Amino acid sequence: MSDHPFTKTFPVSWWELHRDSRALAWRLMERGPFQGVVAITRGGLVPAAVVARELEIRTIDTICIASYDDKKQGELTVLKGVPGDGEGWVVVDDLVDTGKTYRKVREMLPKAHFATVYAKPAGRPLVDSYVTEVSQDTWILFPWDAEMQEVAPIARR
Ligand SMILES: O=P(O)(O)OC[C@H]1O[C@H](OP(=O)(O)OP(=O)(O)O)[C@H](O)[C@@H]1O
Ligand SMILES: [Mg+2]
């Protein structure tokens, strides 16, 4: 028995992630202005850099959180927080899945605007702005977790 609920994979290339992060920036333009970006490490770092560049924001802080070990969700550990209640800040992460991470960050920054590039249904109510929804049983494969490799023809798989 698998120890995770994912039956499909949705691979995302660097180019697609850049395009989707820019689409998020367009959406955030209508919701700002923001005084700074809070990136949720580590997955939020790349989209946060793209959003900050597009919104011309140079003030960037991090909340450092760990919860998944490969595809298995474990205890959530906050390694580093930020001061304040989040007013005027936009929080950026790569995705919301169960919503556990953003539920915790909302407790820490109740007045912030919450953004992700991708959202699954269980976590969507915790996000104010996102770009693309994927089903709950899909694993989003990010470019930093992947490499190019040979595959067999479909007919032989
Ligand atoms: O909505 P949730 O079920 O909480 O899942 C979403 C979070 O899980 C992943 O981070 P992870 O803890 O794996 O750390 P990482 O960003 O360092 O890979 C992802 O980057 C989100 O931050
Ligand atoms: Mg993360």
PDB file of N, CA and C in Angstrom, residues 96-100 102-103 119-127 136:
ATOM      1  N   VAL A  96      -0.820  25.161  -2.557  1.00  0.00           N
ATOM      2  CA  VAL A  96      -1.536  24.759  -1.345  1.00  0.00           C
ATOM      3  C   VAL A  96      -2.141  23.397  -1.649  1.00  0.00           C
ATOM      4  N   ASP A  97      -1.937  22.446  -0.729  1.00  0.00           N
ATOM      5  CA  ASP A  97      -2.401  21.068  -0.954  1.00  0.00           C
ATOM      6  C   ASP A  97      -3.509  20.751   0.054  1.00  0.00           C
ATOM      7  N   THR A  98      -3.169  20.287   1.252  1.00  0.00           N
ATOM      8  CA  THR A  98      -4.200  20.075   2.282  1.00  0.00           C
ATOM      9  C   THR A  98      -4.596  21.397   2.945  1.00  0.00           C
ATOM     10  N   GLY A  99      -3.726  22.398   2.836  1.00  0.00           N
ATOM     11  CA  GLY A  99      -3.969  23.690   3.485  1.00  0.00           C
ATOM     12  C   GLY A  99      -3.313  23.799   4.855  1.00  0.00           C
ATOM     13  N   LYS A 100      -2.644  22.736   5.292  1.00  0.00           N
ATOM     14  CA  LYS A 100      -2.050  22.738   6.637  1.00  0.00           C
ATOM     15  C   LYS A 100      -1.013  23.862   6.803  1.00  0.00           C
ATOM     16  N   TYR A 102      -0.705  26.767   5.027  1.00  0.00           N
ATOM     17  CA  TYR A 102      -1.302  28.103   5.030  1.00  0.00           C
ATOM     18  C   TYR A 102      -2.196  28.338   6.251  1.00  0.00           C
ATOM     19  N   ARG A 103      -2.798  27.274   6.801  1.00  0.00           N
ATOM     20  CA  ARG A 103      -3.583  27.447   8.035  1.00  0.00           C
ATOM     21  C   ARG A 103      -2.658  27.969   9.136  1.00  0.00           C
ATOM     22  N   ALA A 119      -3.207  25.321  -6.750  1.00  0.00           N
ATOM     23  CA  ALA A 119      -4.068  25.053  -5.594  1.00  0.00           C
ATOM     24  C   ALA A 119      -4.825  23.750  -5.805  1.00  0.00           C
ATOM     25  N   LYS A 120      -4.918  22.948  -4.756  1.00  0.00           N
ATOM     26  CA  LYS A 120      -5.768  21.755  -4.773  1.00  0.00           C
ATOM     27  C   LYS A 120      -7.032  22.078  -3.968  1.00  0.00           C
ATOM     28  N   PRO A 121      -8.145  21.365  -4.243  1.00  0.00           N
ATOM     29  CA  PRO A 121      -9.442  21.760  -3.653  1.00  0.00           C
ATOM     30  C   PRO A 121      -9.436  21.890  -2.125  1.00  0.00           C
ATOM     31  N   ALA A 122      -8.763  20.984  -1.422  1.00  0.00           N
ATOM     32  CA  ALA A 122      -8.807  21.037   0.053  1.00  0.00           C
ATOM     33  C   ALA A 122      -8.164  22.307   0.598  1.00  0.00           C
ATOM     34  N   GLY A 123      -7.178  22.828  -0.118  1.00  0.00           N
ATOM     35  CA  GLY A 123      -6.464  24.008   0.378  1.00  0.00           C
ATOM     36  C   GLY A 123      -6.958  25.324  -0.186  1.00  0.00           C
ATOM     37  N   ARG A 124      -7.764  25.252  -1.252  1.00  0.00           N
ATOM     38  CA  ARG A 124      -8.181  26.461  -1.972  1.00  0.00           C
ATOM     39  C   ARG A 124      -8.851  27.517  -1.081  1.00  0.00           C
ATOM     40  N   PRO A 125      -9.694  27.122  -0.103  1.00  0.00           N
ATOM     41  CA  PRO A 125     -10.312  28.162   0.740  1.00  0.00           C
ATOM     42  C   PRO A 125      -9.310  28.994   1.547  1.00  0.00           C
ATOM     43  N   LEU A 126      -8.089  28.502   1.665  1.00  0.00           N
ATOM     44  CA  LEU A 126      -7.084  29.237   2.450  1.00  0.00           C
ATOM     45  C   LEU A 126      -6.285  30.230   1.613  1.00  0.00           C
ATOM     46  N   VAL A 127      -6.532  30.254   0.287  1.00  0.00           N
ATOM     47  CA  VAL A 127      -5.761  31.104  -0.624  1.00  0.00           C
ATOM     48  C   VAL A 127      -6.637  32.248  -1.143  1.00  0.00           C
ATOM     49  N   GLN A 136      -7.017  16.781  -6.202  1.00  0.00           N
ATOM     50  CA  GLN A 136      -6.392  16.440  -4.919  1.00  0.00           C
ATOM     51  C   GLN A 136      -5.459  15.227  -5.025  1.00  0.00           C
TER      52      GLN A 136
END
